[in-house]
PDB file of N, CA and C in Angstrom:
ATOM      1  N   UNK A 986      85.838 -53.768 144.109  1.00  0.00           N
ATOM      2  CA  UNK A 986      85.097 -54.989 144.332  1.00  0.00           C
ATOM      3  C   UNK A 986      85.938 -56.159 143.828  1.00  0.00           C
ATOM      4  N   UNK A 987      86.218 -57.184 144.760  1.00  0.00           N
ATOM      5  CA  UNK A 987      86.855 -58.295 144.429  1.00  0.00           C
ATOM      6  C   UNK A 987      86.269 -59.545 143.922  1.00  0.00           C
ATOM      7  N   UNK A 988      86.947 -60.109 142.892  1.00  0.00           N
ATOM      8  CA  UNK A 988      85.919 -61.377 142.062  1.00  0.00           C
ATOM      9  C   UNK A 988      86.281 -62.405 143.036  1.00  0.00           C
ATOM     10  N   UNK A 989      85.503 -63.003 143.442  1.00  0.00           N
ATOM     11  CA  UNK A 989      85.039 -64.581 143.930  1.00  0.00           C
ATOM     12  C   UNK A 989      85.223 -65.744 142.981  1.00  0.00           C
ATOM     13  N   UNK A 990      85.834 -66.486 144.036  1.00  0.00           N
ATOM     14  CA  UNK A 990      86.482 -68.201 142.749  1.00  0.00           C
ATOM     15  C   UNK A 990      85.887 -69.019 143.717  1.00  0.00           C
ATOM     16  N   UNK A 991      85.285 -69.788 143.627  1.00  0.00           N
ATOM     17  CA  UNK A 991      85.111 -71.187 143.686  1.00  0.00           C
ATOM     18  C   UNK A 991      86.045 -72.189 144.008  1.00  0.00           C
ATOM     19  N   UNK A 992      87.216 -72.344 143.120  1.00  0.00           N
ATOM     20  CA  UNK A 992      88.223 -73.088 143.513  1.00  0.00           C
ATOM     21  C   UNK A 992      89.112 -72.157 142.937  1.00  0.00           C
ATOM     22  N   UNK A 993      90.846 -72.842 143.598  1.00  0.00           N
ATOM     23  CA  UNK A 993      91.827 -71.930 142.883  1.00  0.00           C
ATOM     24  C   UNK A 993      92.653 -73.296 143.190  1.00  0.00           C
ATOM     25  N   UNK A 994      93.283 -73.370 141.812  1.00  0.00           N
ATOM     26  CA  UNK A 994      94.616 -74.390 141.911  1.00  0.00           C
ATOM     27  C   UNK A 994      96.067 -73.697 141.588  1.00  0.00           C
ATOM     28  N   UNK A 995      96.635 -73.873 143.062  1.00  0.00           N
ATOM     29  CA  UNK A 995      98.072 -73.110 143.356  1.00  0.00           C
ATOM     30  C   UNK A 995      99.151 -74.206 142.661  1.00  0.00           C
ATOM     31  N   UNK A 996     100.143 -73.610 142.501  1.00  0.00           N
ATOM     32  CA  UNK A 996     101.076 -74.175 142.216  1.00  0.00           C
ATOM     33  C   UNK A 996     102.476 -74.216 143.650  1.00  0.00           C
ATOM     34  N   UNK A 997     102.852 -75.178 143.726  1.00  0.00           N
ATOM     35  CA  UNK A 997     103.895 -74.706 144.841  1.00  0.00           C
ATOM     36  C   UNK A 997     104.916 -73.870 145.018  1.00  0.00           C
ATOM     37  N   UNK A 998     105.765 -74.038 143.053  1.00  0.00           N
ATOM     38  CA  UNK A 998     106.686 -73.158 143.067  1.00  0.00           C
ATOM     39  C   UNK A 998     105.815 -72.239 142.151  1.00  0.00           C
ATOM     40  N   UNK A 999     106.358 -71.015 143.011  1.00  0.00           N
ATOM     41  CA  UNK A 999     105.601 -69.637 141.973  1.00  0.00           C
ATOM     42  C   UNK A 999     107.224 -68.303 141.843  1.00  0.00           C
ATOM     43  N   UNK A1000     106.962 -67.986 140.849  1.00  0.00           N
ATOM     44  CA  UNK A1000     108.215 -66.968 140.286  1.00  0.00           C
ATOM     45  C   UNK A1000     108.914 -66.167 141.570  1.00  0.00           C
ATOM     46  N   UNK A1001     108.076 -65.616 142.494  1.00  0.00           N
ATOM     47  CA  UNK A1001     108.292 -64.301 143.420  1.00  0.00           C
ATOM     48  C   UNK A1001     108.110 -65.116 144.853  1.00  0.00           C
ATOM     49  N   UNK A1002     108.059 -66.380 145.229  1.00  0.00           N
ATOM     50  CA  UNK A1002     108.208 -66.960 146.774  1.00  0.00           C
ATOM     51  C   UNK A1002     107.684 -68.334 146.468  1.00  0.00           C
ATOM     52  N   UNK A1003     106.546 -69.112 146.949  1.00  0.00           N
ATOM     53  CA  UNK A1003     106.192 -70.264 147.000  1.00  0.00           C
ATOM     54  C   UNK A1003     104.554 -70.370 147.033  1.00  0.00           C
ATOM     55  N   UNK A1004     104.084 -71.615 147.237  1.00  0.00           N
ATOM     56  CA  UNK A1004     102.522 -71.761 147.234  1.00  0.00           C
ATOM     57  C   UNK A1004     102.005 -71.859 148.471  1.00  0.00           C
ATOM     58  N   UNK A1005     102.634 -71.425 149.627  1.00  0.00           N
ATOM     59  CA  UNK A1005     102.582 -71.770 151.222  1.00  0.00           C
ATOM     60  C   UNK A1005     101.957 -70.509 151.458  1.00  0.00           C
ATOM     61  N   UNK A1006     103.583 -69.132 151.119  1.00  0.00           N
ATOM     62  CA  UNK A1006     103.185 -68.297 151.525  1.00  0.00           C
ATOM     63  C   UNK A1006     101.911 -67.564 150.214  1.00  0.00           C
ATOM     64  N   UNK A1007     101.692 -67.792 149.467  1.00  0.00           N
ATOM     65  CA  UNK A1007     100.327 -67.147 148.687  1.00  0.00           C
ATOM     66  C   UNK A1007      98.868 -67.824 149.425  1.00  0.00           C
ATOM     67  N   UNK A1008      99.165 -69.262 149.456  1.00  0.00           N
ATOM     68  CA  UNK A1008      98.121 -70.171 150.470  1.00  0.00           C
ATOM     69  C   UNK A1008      97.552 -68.962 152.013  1.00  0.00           C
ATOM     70  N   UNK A1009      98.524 -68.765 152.268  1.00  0.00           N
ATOM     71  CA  UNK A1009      97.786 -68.082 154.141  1.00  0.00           C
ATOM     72  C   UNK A1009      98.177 -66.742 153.340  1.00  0.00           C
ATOM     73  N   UNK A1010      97.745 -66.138 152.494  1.00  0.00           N
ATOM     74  CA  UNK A1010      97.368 -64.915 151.950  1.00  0.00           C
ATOM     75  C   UNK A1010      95.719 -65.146 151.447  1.00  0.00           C
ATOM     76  N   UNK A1011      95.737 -66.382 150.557  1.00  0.00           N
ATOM     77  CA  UNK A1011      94.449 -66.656 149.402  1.00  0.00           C
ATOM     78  C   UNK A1011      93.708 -66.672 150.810  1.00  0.00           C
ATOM     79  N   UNK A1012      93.972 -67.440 152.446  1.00  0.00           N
ATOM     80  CA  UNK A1012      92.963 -67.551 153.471  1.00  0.00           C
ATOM     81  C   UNK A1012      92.752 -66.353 154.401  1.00  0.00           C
ATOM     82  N   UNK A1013      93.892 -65.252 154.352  1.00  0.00           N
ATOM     83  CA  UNK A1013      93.425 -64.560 154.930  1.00  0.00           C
ATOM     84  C   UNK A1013      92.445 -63.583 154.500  1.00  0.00           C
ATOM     85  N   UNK A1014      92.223 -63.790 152.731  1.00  0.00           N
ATOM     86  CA  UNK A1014      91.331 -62.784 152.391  1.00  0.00           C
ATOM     87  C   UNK A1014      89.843 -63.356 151.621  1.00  0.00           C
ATOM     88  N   UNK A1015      90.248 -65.373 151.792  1.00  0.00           N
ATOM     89  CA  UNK A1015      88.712 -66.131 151.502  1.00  0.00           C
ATOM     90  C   UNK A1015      88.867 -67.171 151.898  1.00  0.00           C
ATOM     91  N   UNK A1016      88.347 -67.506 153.678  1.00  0.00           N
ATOM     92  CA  UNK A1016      88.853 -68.454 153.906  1.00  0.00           C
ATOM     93  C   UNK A1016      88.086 -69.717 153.872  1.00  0.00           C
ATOM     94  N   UNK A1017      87.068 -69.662 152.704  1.00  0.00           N
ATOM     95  CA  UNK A1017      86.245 -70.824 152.404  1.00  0.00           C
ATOM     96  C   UNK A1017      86.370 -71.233 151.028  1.00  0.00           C
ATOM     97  N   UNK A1018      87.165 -70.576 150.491  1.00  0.00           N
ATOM     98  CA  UNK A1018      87.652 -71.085 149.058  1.00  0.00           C
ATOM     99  C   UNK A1018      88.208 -72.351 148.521  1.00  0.00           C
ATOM    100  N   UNK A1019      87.979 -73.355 148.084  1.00  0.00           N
ATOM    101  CA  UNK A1019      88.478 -74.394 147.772  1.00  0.00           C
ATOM    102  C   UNK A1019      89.750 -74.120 146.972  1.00  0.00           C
ATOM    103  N   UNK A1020      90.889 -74.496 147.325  1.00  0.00           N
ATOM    104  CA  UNK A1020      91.684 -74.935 147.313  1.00  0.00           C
ATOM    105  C   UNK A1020      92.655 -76.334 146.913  1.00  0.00           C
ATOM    106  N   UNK A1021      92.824 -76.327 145.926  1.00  0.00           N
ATOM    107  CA  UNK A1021      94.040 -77.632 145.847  1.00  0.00           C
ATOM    108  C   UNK A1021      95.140 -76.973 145.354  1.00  0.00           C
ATOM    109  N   UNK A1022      96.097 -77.676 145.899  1.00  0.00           N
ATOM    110  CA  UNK A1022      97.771 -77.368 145.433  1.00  0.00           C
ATOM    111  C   UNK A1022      98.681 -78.520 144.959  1.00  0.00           C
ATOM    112  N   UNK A1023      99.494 -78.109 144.120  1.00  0.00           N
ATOM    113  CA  UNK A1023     100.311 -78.686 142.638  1.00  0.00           C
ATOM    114  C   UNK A1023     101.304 -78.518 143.173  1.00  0.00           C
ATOM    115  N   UNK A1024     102.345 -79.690 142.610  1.00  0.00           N
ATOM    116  CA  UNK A1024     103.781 -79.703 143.013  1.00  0.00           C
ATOM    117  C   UNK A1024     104.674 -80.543 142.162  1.00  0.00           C
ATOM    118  N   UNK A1025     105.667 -80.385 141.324  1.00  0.00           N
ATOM    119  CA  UNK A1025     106.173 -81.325 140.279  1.00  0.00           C
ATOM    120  C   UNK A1025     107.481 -81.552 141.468  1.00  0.00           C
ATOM    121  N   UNK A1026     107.584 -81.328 142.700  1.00  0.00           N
ATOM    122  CA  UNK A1026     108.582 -81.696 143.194  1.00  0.00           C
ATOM    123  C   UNK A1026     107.709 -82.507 144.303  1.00  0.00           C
ATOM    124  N   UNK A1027     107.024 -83.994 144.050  1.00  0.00           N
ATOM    125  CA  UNK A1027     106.292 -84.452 145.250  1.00  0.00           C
ATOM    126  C   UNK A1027     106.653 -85.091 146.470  1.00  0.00           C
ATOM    127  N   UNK A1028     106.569 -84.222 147.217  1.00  0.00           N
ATOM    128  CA  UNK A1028     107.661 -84.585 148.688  1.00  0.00           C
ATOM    129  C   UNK A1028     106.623 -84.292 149.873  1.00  0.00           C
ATOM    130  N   UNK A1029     106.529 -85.381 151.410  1.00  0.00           N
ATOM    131  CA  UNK A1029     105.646 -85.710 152.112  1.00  0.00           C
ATOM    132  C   UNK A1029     105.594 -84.009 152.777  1.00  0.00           C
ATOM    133  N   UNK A1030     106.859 -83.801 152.983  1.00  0.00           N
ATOM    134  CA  UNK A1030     107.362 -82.204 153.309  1.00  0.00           C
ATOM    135  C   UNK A1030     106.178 -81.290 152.540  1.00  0.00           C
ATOM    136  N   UNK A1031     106.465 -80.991 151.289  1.00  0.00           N
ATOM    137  CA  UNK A1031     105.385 -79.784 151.290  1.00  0.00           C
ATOM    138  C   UNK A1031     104.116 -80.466 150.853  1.00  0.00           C
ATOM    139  N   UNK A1032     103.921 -81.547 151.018  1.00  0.00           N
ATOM    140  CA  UNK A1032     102.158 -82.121 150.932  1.00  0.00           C
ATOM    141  C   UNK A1032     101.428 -81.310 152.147  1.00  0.00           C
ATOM    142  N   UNK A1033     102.569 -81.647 153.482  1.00  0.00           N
ATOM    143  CA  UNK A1033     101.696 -81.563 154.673  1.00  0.00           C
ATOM    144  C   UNK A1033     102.469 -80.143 154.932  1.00  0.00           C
ATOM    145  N   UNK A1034     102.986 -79.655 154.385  1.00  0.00           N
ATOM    146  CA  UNK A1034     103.102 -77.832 154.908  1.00  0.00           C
ATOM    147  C   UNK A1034     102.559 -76.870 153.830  1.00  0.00           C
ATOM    148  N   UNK A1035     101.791 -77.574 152.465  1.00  0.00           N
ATOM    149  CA  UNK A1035     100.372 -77.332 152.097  1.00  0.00           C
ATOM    150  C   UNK A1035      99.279 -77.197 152.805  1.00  0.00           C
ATOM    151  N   UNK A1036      98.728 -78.693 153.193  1.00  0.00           N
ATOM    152  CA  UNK A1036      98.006 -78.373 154.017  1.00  0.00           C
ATOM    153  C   UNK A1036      97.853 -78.243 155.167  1.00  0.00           C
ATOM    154  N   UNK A1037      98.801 -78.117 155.872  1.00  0.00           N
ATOM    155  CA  UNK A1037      98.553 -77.547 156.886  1.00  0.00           C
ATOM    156  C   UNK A1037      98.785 -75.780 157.201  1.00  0.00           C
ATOM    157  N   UNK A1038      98.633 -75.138 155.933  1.00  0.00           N
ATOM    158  CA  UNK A1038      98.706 -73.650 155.516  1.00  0.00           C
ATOM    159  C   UNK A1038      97.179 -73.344 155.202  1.00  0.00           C
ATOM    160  N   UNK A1039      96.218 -74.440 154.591  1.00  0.00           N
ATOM    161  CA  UNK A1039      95.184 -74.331 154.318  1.00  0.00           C
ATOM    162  C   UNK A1039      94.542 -75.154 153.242  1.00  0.00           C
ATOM    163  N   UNK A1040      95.715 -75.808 152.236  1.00  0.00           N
ATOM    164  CA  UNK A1040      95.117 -76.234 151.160  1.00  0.00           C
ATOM    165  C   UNK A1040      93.836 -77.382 151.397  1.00  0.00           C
ATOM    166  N   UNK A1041      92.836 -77.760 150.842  1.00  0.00           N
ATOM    167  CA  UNK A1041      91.863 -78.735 151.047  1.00  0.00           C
ATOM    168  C   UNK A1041      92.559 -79.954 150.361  1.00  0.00           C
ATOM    169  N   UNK A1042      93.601 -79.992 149.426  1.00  0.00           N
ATOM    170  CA  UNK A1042      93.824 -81.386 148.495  1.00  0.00           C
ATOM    171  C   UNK A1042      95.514 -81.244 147.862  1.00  0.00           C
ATOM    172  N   UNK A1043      95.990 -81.890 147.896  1.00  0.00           N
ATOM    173  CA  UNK A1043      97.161 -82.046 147.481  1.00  0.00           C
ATOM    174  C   UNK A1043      97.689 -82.887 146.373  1.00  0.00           C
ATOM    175  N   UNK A1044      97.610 -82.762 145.499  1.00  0.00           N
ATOM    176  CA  UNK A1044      98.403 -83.474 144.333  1.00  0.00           C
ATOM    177  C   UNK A1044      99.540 -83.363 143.406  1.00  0.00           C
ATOM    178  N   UNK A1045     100.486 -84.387 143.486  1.00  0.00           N
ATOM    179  CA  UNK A1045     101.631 -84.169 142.615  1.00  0.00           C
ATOM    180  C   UNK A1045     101.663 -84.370 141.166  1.00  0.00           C
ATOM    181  N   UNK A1046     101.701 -83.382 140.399  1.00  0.00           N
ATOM    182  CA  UNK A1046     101.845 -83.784 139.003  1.00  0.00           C
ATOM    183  C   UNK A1046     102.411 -84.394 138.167  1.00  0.00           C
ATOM    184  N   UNK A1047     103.041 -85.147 138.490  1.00  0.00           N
ATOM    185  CA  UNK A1047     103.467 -86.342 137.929  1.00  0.00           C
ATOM    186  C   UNK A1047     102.474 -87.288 137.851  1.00  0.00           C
ATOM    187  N   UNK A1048     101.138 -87.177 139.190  1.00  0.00           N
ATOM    188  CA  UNK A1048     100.227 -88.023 138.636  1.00  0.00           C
ATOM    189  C   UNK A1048      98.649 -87.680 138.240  1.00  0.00           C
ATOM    190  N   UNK A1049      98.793 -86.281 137.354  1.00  0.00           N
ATOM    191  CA  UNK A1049      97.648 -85.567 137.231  1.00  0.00           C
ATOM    192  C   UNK A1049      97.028 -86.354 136.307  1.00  0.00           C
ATOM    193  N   UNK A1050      98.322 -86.889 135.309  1.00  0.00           N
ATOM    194  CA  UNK A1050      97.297 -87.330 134.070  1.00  0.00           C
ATOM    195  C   UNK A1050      97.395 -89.080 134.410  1.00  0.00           C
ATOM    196  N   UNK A1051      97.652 -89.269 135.496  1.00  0.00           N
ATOM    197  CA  UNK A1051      97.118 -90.743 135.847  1.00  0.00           C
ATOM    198  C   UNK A1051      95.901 -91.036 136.660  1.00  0.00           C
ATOM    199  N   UNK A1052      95.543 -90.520 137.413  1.00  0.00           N
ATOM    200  CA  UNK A1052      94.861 -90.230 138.149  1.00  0.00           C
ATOM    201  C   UNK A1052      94.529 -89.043 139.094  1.00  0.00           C
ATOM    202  N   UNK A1053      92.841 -89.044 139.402  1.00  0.00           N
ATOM    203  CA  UNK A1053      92.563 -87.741 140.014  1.00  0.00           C
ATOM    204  C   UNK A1053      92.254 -87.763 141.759  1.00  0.00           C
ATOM    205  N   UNK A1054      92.746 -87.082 142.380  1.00  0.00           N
ATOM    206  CA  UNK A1054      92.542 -87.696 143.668  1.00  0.00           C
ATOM    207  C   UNK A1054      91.428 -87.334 144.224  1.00  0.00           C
ATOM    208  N   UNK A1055      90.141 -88.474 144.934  1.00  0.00           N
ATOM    209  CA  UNK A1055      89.338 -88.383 144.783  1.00  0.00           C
ATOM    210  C   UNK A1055      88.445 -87.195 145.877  1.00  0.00           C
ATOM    211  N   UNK A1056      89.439 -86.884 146.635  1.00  0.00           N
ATOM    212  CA  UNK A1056      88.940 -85.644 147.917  1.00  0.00           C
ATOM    213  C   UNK A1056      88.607 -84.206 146.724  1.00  0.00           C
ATOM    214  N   UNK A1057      89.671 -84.193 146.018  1.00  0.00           N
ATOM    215  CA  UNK A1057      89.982 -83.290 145.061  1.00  0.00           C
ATOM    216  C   UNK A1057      89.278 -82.778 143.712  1.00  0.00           C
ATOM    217  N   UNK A1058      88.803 -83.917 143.211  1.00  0.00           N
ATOM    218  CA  UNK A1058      87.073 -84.432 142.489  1.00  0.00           C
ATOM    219  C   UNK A1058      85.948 -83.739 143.143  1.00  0.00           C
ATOM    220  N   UNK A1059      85.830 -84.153 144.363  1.00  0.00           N
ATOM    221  CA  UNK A1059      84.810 -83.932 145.277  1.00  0.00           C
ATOM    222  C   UNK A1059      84.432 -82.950 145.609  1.00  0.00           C
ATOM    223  N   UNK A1060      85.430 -82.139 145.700  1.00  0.00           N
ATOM    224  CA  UNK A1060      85.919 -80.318 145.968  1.00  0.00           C
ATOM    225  C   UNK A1060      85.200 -79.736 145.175  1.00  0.00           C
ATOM    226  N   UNK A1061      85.582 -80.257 143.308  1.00  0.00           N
ATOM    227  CA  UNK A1061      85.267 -79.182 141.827  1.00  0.00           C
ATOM    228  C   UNK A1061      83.898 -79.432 142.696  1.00  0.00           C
TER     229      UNK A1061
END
Protein backbone atom coordinates (compact mmCIF):
# COMPACT_ATOMS: atom_id res chain seq x y z
CA UNK A 1 0.00 0.00 0.00
CA UNK A 2 1.33 3.32 -1.12
CA UNK A 3 1.26 6.61 1.14
CA UNK A 4 -0.53 9.57 -0.46
CA UNK A 5 1.03 13.33 -0.32
CA UNK A 6 -0.80 16.17 -0.86
CA UNK A 7 1.97 18.15 -2.17
CA UNK A 8 5.58 17.15 -3.00
CA UNK A 9 8.35 19.77 -3.51
CA UNK A 10 10.97 18.42 -6.15
CA UNK A 11 14.10 19.68 -6.47
CA UNK A 12 15.54 19.99 -10.06
CA UNK A 13 18.91 18.71 -9.49
CA UNK A 14 18.62 15.30 -7.74
CA UNK A 15 21.86 12.89 -7.07
CA UNK A 16 20.82 9.91 -9.70
CA UNK A 17 19.18 12.18 -12.93
CA UNK A 18 17.03 15.39 -12.58
CA UNK A 19 13.50 16.77 -11.39
CA UNK A 20 11.91 16.35 -15.02
CA UNK A 21 12.56 12.88 -15.24
CA UNK A 22 11.22 11.97 -11.38
CA UNK A 23 8.27 14.73 -12.34
CA UNK A 24 6.59 12.25 -15.33
CA UNK A 25 7.33 9.33 -12.90
CA UNK A 26 5.62 11.27 -9.53
CA UNK A 27 2.52 11.68 -12.66
CA UNK A 28 2.54 8.56 -13.91
CA UNK A 29 1.81 7.02 -10.58
CA UNK A 30 -0.43 10.38 -8.98
CA UNK A 31 -1.45 12.43 -11.42
CA UNK A 32 -3.35 14.89 -9.18
CA UNK A 33 -0.71 15.55 -6.77
CA UNK A 34 0.35 18.99 -6.24
CA UNK A 35 3.42 19.66 -7.21
CA UNK A 36 5.98 22.55 -7.11
CA UNK A 37 9.56 22.42 -8.27
CA UNK A 38 12.93 24.10 -6.93
CA UNK A 39 15.86 25.15 -8.81
CA UNK A 40 19.05 27.11 -7.48
CA UNK A 41 20.01 27.22 -11.15
CA UNK A 42 16.90 29.69 -12.30
CA UNK A 43 16.71 29.48 -15.99
CA UNK A 44 13.39 30.18 -18.34
CA UNK A 45 14.69 26.61 -19.83
CA UNK A 46 13.89 24.37 -16.97
CA UNK A 47 10.95 26.66 -15.50
CA UNK A 48 9.02 25.69 -18.64
CA UNK A 49 10.45 21.98 -19.11
CA UNK A 50 9.17 21.73 -15.38
CA UNK A 51 6.16 22.50 -16.22
CA UNK A 52 5.52 21.38 -18.97
CA UNK A 53 6.49 17.66 -17.45
CA UNK A 54 3.74 18.38 -14.96
CA UNK A 55 4.86 20.61 -12.24
CA UNK A 56 1.78 23.03 -11.00
CA UNK A 57 4.44 25.99 -9.75
CA UNK A 58 7.84 26.84 -10.29
CA UNK A 59 10.18 28.63 -8.09
CA UNK A 60 13.77 29.58 -7.94
CA UNK A 61 15.49 29.59 -4.73
CA UNK A 62 17.23 32.29 -4.67
CA UNK A 63 13.89 33.81 -4.10
CA UNK A 64 12.29 31.46 -1.53
CA UNK A 65 13.16 33.54 1.31
CA UNK A 66 12.03 36.74 -0.52
CA UNK A 67 9.07 35.93 -1.61
CA UNK A 68 6.38 33.20 -2.12
CA UNK A 69 4.85 32.75 -5.41
CA UNK A 70 1.43 33.24 -5.14
CA UNK A 71 -0.04 30.17 -7.56
CA UNK A 72 2.24 28.16 -5.21
CA UNK A 73 0.59 29.51 -1.77
CA UNK A 74 -2.59 28.65 -3.30
CA UNK A 75 -1.62 25.01 -4.07
CA UNK A 76 -0.43 24.32 0.05
Amino acid sequence: MGSEFDLVILDYHLSQGNGVNCLRIIRQHNPTVAVIAISGVATDEIAADLIEAGADDYLAKQTLDKKCSPKACATC
